[in-house]
Short mmCIF file of C-alpha atoms in Angstrom, two decimals:
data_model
loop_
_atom_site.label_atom_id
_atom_site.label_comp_id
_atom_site.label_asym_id
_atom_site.label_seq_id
_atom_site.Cartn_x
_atom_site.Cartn_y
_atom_site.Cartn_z
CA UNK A 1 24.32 -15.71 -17.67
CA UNK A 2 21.32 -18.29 -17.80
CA UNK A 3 18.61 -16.87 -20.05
CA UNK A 4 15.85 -17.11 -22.32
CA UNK A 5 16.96 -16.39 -25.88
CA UNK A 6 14.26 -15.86 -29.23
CA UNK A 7 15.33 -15.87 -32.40
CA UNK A 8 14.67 -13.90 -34.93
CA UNK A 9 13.73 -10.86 -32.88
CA UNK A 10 12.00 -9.18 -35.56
CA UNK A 11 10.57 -11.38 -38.83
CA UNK A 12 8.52 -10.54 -41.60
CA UNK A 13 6.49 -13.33 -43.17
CA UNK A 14 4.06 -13.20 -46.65
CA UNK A 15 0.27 -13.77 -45.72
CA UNK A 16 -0.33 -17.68 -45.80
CA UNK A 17 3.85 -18.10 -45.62
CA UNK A 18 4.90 -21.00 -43.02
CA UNK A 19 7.09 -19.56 -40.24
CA UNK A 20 9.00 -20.65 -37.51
CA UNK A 21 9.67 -19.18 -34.46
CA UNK A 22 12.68 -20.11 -32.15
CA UNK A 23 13.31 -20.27 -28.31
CA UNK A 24 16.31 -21.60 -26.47
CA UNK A 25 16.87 -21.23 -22.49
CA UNK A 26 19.76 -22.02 -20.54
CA UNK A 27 18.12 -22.25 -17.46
CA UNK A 28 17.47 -26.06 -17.53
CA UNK A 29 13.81 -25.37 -16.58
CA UNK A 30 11.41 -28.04 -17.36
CA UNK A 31 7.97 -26.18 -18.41
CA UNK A 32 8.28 -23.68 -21.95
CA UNK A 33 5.12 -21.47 -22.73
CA UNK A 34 4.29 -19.70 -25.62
CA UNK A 35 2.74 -16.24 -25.67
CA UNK A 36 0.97 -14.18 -27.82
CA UNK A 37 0.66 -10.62 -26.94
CA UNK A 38 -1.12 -7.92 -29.03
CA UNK A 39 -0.61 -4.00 -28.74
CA UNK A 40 -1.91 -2.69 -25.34
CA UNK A 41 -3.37 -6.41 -24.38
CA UNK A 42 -2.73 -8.92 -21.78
CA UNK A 43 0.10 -11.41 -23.37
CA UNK A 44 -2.32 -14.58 -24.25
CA UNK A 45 -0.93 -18.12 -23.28
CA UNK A 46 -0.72 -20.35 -26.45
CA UNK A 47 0.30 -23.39 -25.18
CA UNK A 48 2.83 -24.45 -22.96
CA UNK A 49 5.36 -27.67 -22.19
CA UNK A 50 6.07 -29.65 -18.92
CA UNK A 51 9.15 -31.41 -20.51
CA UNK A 52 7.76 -33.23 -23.45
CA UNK A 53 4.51 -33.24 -22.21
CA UNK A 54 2.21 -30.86 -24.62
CA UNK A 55 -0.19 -28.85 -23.39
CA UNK A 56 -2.40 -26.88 -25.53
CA UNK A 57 -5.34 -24.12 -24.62
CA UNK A 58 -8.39 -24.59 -25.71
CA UNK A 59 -8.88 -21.02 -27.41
CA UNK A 60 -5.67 -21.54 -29.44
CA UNK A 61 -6.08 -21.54 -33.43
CA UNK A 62 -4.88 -24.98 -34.97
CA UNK A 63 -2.32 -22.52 -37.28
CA UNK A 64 -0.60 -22.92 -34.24
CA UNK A 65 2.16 -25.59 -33.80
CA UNK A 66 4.76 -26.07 -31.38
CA UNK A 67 7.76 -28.43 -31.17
CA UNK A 68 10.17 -29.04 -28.25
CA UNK A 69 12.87 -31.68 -29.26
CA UNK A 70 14.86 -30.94 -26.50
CA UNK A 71 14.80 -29.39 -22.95
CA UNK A 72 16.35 -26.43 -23.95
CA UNK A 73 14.62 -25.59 -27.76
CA UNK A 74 11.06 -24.96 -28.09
CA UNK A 75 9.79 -23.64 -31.76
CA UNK A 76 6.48 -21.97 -32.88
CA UNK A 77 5.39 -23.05 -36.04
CA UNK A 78 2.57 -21.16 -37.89
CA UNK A 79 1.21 -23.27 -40.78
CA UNK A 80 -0.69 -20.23 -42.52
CA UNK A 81 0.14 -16.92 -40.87
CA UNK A 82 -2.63 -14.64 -41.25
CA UNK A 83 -3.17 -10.55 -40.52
CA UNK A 84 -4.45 -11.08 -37.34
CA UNK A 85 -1.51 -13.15 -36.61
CA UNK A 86 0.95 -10.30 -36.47
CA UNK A 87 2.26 -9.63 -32.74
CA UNK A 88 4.88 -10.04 -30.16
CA UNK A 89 5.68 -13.93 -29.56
CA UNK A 90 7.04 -14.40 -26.12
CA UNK A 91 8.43 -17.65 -25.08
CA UNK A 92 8.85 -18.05 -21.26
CA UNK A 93 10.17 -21.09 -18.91
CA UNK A 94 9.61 -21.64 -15.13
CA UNK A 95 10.21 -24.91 -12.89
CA UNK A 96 7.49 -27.08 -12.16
CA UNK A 97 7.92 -26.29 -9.03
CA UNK A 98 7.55 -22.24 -9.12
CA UNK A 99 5.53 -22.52 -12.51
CA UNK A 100 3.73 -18.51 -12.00
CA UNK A 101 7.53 -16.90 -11.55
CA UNK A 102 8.02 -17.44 -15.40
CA UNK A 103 11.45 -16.53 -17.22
CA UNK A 104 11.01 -14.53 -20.32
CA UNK A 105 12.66 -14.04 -23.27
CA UNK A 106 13.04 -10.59 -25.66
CA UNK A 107 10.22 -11.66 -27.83
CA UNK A 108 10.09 -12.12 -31.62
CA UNK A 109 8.08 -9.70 -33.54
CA UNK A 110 6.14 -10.72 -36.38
CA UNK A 111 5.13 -8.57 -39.63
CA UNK A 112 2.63 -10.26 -41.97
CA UNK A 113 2.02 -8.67 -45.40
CA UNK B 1 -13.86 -12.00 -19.94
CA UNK B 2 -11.37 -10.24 -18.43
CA UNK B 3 -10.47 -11.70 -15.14
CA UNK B 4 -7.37 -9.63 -14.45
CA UNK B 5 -8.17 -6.12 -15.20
CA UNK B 6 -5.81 -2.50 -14.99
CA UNK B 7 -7.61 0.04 -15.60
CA UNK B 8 -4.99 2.51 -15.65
CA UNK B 9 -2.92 2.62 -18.97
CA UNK B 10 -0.97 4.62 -18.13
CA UNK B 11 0.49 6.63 -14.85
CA UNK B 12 2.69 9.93 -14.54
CA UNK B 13 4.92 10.33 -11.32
CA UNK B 14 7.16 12.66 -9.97
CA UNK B 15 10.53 10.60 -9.32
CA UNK B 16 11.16 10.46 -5.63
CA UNK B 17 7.18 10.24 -4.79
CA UNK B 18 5.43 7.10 -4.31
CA UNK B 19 3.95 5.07 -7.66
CA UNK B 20 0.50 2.98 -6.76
CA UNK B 21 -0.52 0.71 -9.76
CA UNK B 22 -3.71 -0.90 -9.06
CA UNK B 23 -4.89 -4.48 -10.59
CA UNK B 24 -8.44 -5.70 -10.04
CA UNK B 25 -9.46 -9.24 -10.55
CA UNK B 26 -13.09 -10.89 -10.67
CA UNK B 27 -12.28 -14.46 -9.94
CA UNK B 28 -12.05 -15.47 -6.52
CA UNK B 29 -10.62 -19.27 -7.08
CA UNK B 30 -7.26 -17.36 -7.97
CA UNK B 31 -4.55 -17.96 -5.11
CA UNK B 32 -1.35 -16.28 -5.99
CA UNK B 33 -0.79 -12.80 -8.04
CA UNK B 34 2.62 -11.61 -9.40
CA UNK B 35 3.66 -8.12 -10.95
CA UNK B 36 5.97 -7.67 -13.68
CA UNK B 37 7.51 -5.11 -14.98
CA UNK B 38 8.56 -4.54 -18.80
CA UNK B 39 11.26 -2.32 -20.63
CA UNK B 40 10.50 -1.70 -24.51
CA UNK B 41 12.42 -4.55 -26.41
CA UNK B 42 12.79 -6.73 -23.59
CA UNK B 43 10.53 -9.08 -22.11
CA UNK B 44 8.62 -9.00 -19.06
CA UNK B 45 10.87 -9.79 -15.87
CA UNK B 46 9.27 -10.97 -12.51
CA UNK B 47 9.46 -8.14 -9.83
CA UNK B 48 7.22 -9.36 -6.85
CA UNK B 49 4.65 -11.97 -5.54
CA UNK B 50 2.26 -12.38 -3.02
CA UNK B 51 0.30 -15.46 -1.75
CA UNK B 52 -3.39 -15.40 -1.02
CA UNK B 53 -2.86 -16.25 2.37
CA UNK B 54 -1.35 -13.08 3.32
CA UNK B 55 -2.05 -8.92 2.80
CA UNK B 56 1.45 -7.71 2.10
CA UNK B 57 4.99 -8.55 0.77
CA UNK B 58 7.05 -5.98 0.96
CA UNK B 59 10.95 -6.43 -1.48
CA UNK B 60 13.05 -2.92 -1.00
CA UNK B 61 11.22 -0.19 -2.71
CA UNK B 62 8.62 -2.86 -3.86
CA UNK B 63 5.12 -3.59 -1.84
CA UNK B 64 2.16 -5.44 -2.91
CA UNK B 65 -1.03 -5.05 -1.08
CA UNK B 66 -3.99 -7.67 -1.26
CA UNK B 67 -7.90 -7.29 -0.72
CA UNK B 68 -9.03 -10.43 -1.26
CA UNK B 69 -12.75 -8.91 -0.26
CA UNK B 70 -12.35 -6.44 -2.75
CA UNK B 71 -10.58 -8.55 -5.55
CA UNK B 72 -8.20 -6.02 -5.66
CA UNK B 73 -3.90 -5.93 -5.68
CA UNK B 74 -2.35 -2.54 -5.96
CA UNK B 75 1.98 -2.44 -6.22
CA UNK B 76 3.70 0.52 -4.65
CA UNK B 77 7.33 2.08 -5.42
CA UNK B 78 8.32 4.06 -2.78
CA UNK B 79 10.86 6.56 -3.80
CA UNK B 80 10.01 6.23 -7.71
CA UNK B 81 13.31 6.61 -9.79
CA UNK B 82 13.86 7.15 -13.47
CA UNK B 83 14.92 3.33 -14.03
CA UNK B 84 10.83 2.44 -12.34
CA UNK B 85 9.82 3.90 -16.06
CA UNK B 86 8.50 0.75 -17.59
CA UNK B 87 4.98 -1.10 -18.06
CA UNK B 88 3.74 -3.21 -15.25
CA UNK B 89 1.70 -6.35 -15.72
CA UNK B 90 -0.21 -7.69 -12.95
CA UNK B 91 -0.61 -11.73 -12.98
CA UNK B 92 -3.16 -14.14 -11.79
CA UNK B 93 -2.89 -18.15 -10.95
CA UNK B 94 -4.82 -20.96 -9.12
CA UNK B 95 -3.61 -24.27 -7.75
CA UNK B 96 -1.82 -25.89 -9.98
CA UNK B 97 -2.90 -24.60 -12.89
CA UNK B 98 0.42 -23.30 -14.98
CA UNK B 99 -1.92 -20.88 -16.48
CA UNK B 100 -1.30 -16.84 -15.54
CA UNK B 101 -4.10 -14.81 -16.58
CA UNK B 102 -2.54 -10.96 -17.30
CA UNK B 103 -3.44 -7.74 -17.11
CA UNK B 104 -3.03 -5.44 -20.21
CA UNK B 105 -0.48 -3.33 -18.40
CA UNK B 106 -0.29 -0.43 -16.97
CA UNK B 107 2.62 2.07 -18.36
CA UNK B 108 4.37 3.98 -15.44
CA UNK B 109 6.34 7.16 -16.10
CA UNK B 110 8.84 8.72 -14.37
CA UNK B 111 9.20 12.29 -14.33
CA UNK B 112 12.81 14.14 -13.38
#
């Protein structure tokens, strides 16, 4: 079955300890997003790719990095994970062509102590 | 500034009876609105769309209404079943703009 997978689903980082967050799709779709979504919130759009084109929004924190090496792998780095950071991370894909019916996947759940 | 707004967290409904969740939104610019729906540990699937240009879709059990004068979107299950039990995220866009602005959710509860 074409999906969206995230990997790890649940990870527990140290406050100010570099992690990486994975994303993989099988969909061949060429734009990746990145959400962050807080307890009882909207899910807030970090940044997104159109193939290897970057796009970034403007509220995002610089702690945030992403990385797509491929069509199919898109990671979320953060350099210095603070409290506030902990949340669901949803990664998502669509086609250019129907970019607002987005494809999500599980979500990865980070714990910062 | 929330531009996509659900007022309702949450929403109790006999299974079999009809389920309205209701999404208001303050910026008229937006074109095209989606609903989602969400199951704990999962993420959020697309369930229905509708275009600015019209009032209704309708998709089986699913219908989305539009206002556009009142800026407001309301989704209705018609019957509700047990498996409807899941929160529901309305969804904004303009033009081409790859940017959906969300709704915090609303959480929808079906009772046997």
């Amino acid at each position: 079955d074409a999906m969206v997978i995230q990997n790890p689903r649940y990870q527990v980082t140290q406050f100010g300890k570099p992690v990486t967050l994975s994303c993989s799709q099988t969909l061949n779709h060429n734009v990746m997003y990145w959400y962050q979504q807080k307890s009882s919130q909207a899910p807030k759009l970090l940044f997104h790719y159109y193939d290897k084109d970057f796009n970034n929004e403007a509220d995002t924190p610089d702690n945030f990095q992403s990385r797509r090496p491929n069509t199919s792998f898109c990671f979320l780095d953060i350099r210095s994970p603070g409290l506030g950071d902990a949340a669901m991370y949803l990664c998502a894909t669509s086609r250019a062509s129907v970019y607002n019916e987005q494809f999500f996947g599980p979500g990865t759940r980070l714990t910062v102590l | 500034d929330q531009q996509v707004k659900q007022n309702s967290p949450s929403l109790s409904v006999q299974e079999g009876r009809i389920s309205i969740l209701n999404c208001d939104y303050t910026n008229s610019m937006f074109d095209y609105f989606l609903w989602y729906k969400k199951y704990p540990a999962e993420g959020p699937t697309f369930l229905i769309s509708i275009s600015s240009i019209k009032d209704k879709n309708e998709d089986g059990r699913f219908t989305v209404f539009l206002n556009k004068s009142a800026k407001h979107l309301s989704l209705h299950i018609v019957p509700s079943q047990p498996g409807d039990s899941a929160v529901y995220f309305c969804a904004a866009s303009m033009g081409s703009n790859y940017q959906l602005i969300w709704g915090a959710g609303t959480k929808l509860i079906i009772k046997p």
